[in-house]
């Protein structure tokens, strides 16, 4: 492999820019549709319940509890079954926990969502048992569901859910992060690839959705409940006042 074609920061920038430009140009309708669902939920007093496993937990963190983000948001994580439930901590040592459909029910009950809550579920592959079961459960309970995934990856992946269905089969809106099968972009001499893109492209889409929700509320003359950084003067007081509206419904856990 020539130096020209070896993985490098410059090569990654070129490849990533291509994906991001594609995502921005192709996903605008889905961004608008997702913003509509979240705005409707917030206006009804709902909370956005965000869930992802593995690296997709990073997308849930983009949605829930971050500076510049929406206050009525709650992050659901696999470790909730220990930190909030009564499961022994040893269950978290299972590297295949995200493949267990049964855990979705525990997580849902611990989150205690209301009917007006909307769900955001992130999974690059969209095929692991817990994620698919959660999506199925969410729709069975009547919630709006927005999926962040790679349609290219999920189309080539075998579902690990007994139904053989995928996350996208239950979503009201699908936001495609544009990642290739396997996520990584840059080829190596070994034949493998390096440097993932899904975290960056999904994060971009998440922030685009938030911007559209705020725009909708602003245009209607409604004050968007948005976090300030806790590390600026007045941030803690501002955030505490807004969080009190959703007391007991939003958690700010690690």
Short mmCIF file of N, CA and C in Angstrom, two decimals, residues 48-64 73-81 97-108 111 118-124 128-138 145-149 167 251:
data_model
loop_
_atom_site.label_atom_id
_atom_site.label_comp_id
_atom_site.label_asym_id
_atom_site.label_seq_id
_atom_site.Cartn_x
_atom_site.Cartn_y
_atom_site.Cartn_z
N UNK A 48 -38.15 12.97 26.19
CA UNK A 48 -37.50 12.15 25.17
C UNK A 48 -36.64 11.11 25.86
N UNK A 49 -36.99 9.84 25.68
CA UNK A 49 -36.24 8.73 26.28
C UNK A 49 -35.22 8.24 25.24
N UNK A 50 -33.93 8.37 25.57
CA UNK A 50 -32.87 8.04 24.61
C UNK A 50 -32.11 6.80 25.06
N UNK A 51 -31.95 5.86 24.14
CA UNK A 51 -31.33 4.58 24.49
C UNK A 51 -30.37 4.14 23.40
N UNK A 52 -29.21 3.69 23.84
CA UNK A 52 -28.25 3.09 22.94
C UNK A 52 -27.31 2.20 23.74
N UNK A 53 -26.79 1.16 23.12
CA UNK A 53 -25.84 0.28 23.78
C UNK A 53 -24.49 0.39 23.09
N UNK A 54 -23.43 -0.04 23.76
CA UNK A 54 -22.11 0.06 23.16
C UNK A 54 -21.78 1.52 22.85
N UNK A 55 -21.15 1.74 21.70
CA UNK A 55 -20.80 3.10 21.32
C UNK A 55 -22.04 3.94 21.01
N UNK A 56 -23.15 3.30 20.76
CA UNK A 56 -24.38 4.05 20.49
C UNK A 56 -24.92 4.73 21.74
N UNK A 57 -24.39 4.37 22.92
CA UNK A 57 -24.76 5.12 24.11
C UNK A 57 -24.33 6.58 23.97
N UNK A 58 -23.28 6.81 23.17
CA UNK A 58 -22.84 8.18 22.93
C UNK A 58 -23.91 9.02 22.27
N UNK A 59 -24.73 8.41 21.42
CA UNK A 59 -25.82 9.15 20.79
C UNK A 59 -26.87 9.51 21.82
N UNK A 60 -27.16 8.60 22.74
CA UNK A 60 -28.11 8.91 23.81
C UNK A 60 -27.58 10.06 24.66
N UNK A 61 -26.28 10.15 24.84
CA UNK A 61 -25.69 11.25 25.58
C UNK A 61 -25.77 12.56 24.82
N UNK A 62 -25.76 12.49 23.49
CA UNK A 62 -25.97 13.70 22.69
C UNK A 62 -27.38 14.23 22.86
N UNK A 63 -28.33 13.34 23.08
CA UNK A 63 -29.73 13.73 23.22
C UNK A 63 -30.04 14.19 24.64
N UNK A 64 -29.53 13.49 25.63
CA UNK A 64 -30.00 13.68 27.01
C UNK A 64 -28.96 14.32 27.92
N UNK A 73 -35.30 15.30 28.70
CA UNK A 73 -34.65 14.15 28.08
C UNK A 73 -34.14 13.22 29.16
N UNK A 74 -34.16 11.93 28.88
CA UNK A 74 -33.70 10.94 29.84
C UNK A 74 -32.90 9.87 29.12
N UNK A 75 -31.71 9.55 29.64
CA UNK A 75 -30.87 8.52 29.04
C UNK A 75 -31.11 7.18 29.72
N UNK A 76 -31.36 6.18 28.90
CA UNK A 76 -31.50 4.80 29.37
C UNK A 76 -30.22 4.06 28.99
N UNK A 77 -29.62 3.33 29.95
CA UNK A 77 -28.39 2.60 29.70
C UNK A 77 -28.49 1.19 30.28
N UNK A 78 -27.74 0.27 29.72
CA UNK A 78 -27.78 -1.11 30.20
C UNK A 78 -27.49 -1.21 31.70
N UNK A 79 -26.58 -0.38 32.20
CA UNK A 79 -26.21 -0.47 33.62
C UNK A 79 -27.34 -0.04 34.55
N UNK A 80 -28.42 0.52 33.99
CA UNK A 80 -29.56 0.88 34.84
C UNK A 80 -30.10 -0.32 35.60
N UNK A 81 -29.96 -1.52 35.04
CA UNK A 81 -30.50 -2.69 35.72
C UNK A 81 -29.78 -2.96 37.03
N UNK A 97 -24.43 -8.74 26.71
CA UNK A 97 -25.66 -8.32 27.37
C UNK A 97 -26.60 -7.61 26.41
N UNK A 98 -26.07 -6.82 25.49
CA UNK A 98 -26.92 -6.08 24.57
C UNK A 98 -27.67 -7.00 23.60
N UNK A 99 -27.31 -8.27 23.58
CA UNK A 99 -27.99 -9.21 22.69
C UNK A 99 -29.18 -9.90 23.37
N UNK A 100 -29.37 -9.63 24.65
CA UNK A 100 -30.43 -10.29 25.42
C UNK A 100 -31.75 -9.52 25.32
N UNK A 101 -32.76 -10.05 24.64
CA UNK A 101 -34.02 -9.33 24.51
C UNK A 101 -34.71 -9.06 25.84
N UNK A 102 -34.55 -9.96 26.79
CA UNK A 102 -35.29 -9.85 28.05
C UNK A 102 -34.94 -8.60 28.84
N UNK A 103 -33.72 -8.11 28.69
CA UNK A 103 -33.31 -6.97 29.49
C UNK A 103 -34.05 -5.70 29.10
N UNK A 104 -34.61 -5.67 27.89
CA UNK A 104 -35.35 -4.49 27.45
C UNK A 104 -36.53 -4.18 28.37
N UNK A 105 -37.18 -5.22 28.87
CA UNK A 105 -38.34 -5.01 29.74
C UNK A 105 -37.93 -4.39 31.06
N UNK A 106 -36.80 -4.83 31.61
CA UNK A 106 -36.31 -4.23 32.85
C UNK A 106 -35.98 -2.75 32.65
N UNK A 107 -35.32 -2.45 31.56
CA UNK A 107 -34.94 -1.08 31.29
C UNK A 107 -36.15 -0.18 31.09
N UNK A 108 -37.14 -0.69 30.39
CA UNK A 108 -38.35 0.10 30.14
C UNK A 108 -39.07 0.40 31.45
N UNK A 111 -37.26 3.01 33.51
CA UNK A 111 -37.43 4.36 32.97
C UNK A 111 -38.80 4.92 33.28
N UNK A 118 -41.58 10.34 23.92
CA UNK A 118 -41.05 9.83 22.65
C UNK A 118 -39.74 9.11 22.92
N UNK A 119 -39.41 8.13 22.09
CA UNK A 119 -38.17 7.37 22.25
C UNK A 119 -37.23 7.62 21.08
N UNK A 120 -35.97 7.74 21.41
CA UNK A 120 -34.88 7.74 20.43
C UNK A 120 -34.02 6.52 20.74
N UNK A 121 -33.89 5.62 19.78
CA UNK A 121 -33.06 4.43 19.97
C UNK A 121 -31.97 4.45 18.91
N UNK A 122 -30.72 4.30 19.37
CA UNK A 122 -29.58 4.32 18.46
C UNK A 122 -28.90 2.97 18.42
N UNK A 123 -28.63 2.49 17.22
CA UNK A 123 -27.88 1.26 17.04
C UNK A 123 -27.36 1.25 15.61
N UNK A 124 -26.04 1.23 15.45
CA UNK A 124 -25.49 1.27 14.11
C UNK A 124 -25.93 0.06 13.29
N UNK A 128 -29.20 -6.08 17.35
CA UNK A 128 -29.02 -6.77 18.63
C UNK A 128 -30.34 -6.94 19.38
N UNK A 129 -30.45 -8.05 20.10
CA UNK A 129 -31.72 -8.45 20.70
C UNK A 129 -32.33 -7.42 21.61
N UNK A 130 -31.55 -6.80 22.47
CA UNK A 130 -32.09 -5.83 23.43
C UNK A 130 -32.67 -4.62 22.72
N UNK A 131 -31.94 -4.12 21.72
CA UNK A 131 -32.38 -2.93 20.98
C UNK A 131 -33.67 -3.22 20.21
N UNK A 132 -33.72 -4.36 19.54
CA UNK A 132 -34.90 -4.70 18.76
C UNK A 132 -36.10 -4.94 19.67
N UNK A 133 -35.87 -5.62 20.78
CA UNK A 133 -36.96 -5.87 21.73
C UNK A 133 -37.47 -4.56 22.32
N UNK A 134 -36.56 -3.64 22.63
CA UNK A 134 -36.96 -2.35 23.16
C UNK A 134 -37.81 -1.60 22.13
N UNK A 135 -37.40 -1.63 20.89
CA UNK A 135 -38.16 -0.96 19.83
C UNK A 135 -39.56 -1.55 19.71
N UNK A 136 -39.64 -2.87 19.75
CA UNK A 136 -40.94 -3.54 19.66
C UNK A 136 -41.82 -3.19 20.85
N UNK A 137 -41.23 -3.17 22.04
CA UNK A 137 -41.96 -2.83 23.26
C UNK A 137 -42.44 -1.38 23.23
N UNK A 138 -41.58 -0.49 22.80
CA UNK A 138 -41.93 0.93 22.72
C UNK A 138 -43.13 1.15 21.82
N UNK A 145 -41.33 6.56 17.96
CA UNK A 145 -39.99 5.98 17.97
C UNK A 145 -39.16 6.52 16.80
N UNK A 146 -38.01 7.10 17.15
CA UNK A 146 -37.05 7.60 16.18
C UNK A 146 -35.80 6.73 16.27
N UNK A 147 -35.36 6.19 15.14
CA UNK A 147 -34.19 5.31 15.12
C UNK A 147 -33.01 6.00 14.45
N UNK A 148 -31.84 5.89 15.08
CA UNK A 148 -30.58 6.30 14.48
C UNK A 148 -29.82 5.03 14.15
N UNK A 149 -29.49 4.82 12.89
CA UNK A 149 -28.86 3.58 12.49
C UNK A 149 -28.13 3.77 11.18
N UNK A 167 -34.28 -2.92 14.14
CA UNK A 167 -34.73 -1.65 14.71
C UNK A 167 -35.57 -0.87 13.71
N UNK A 251 -33.24 11.53 34.63
CA UNK A 251 -32.12 11.15 35.50
C UNK A 251 -30.83 11.65 34.87
#
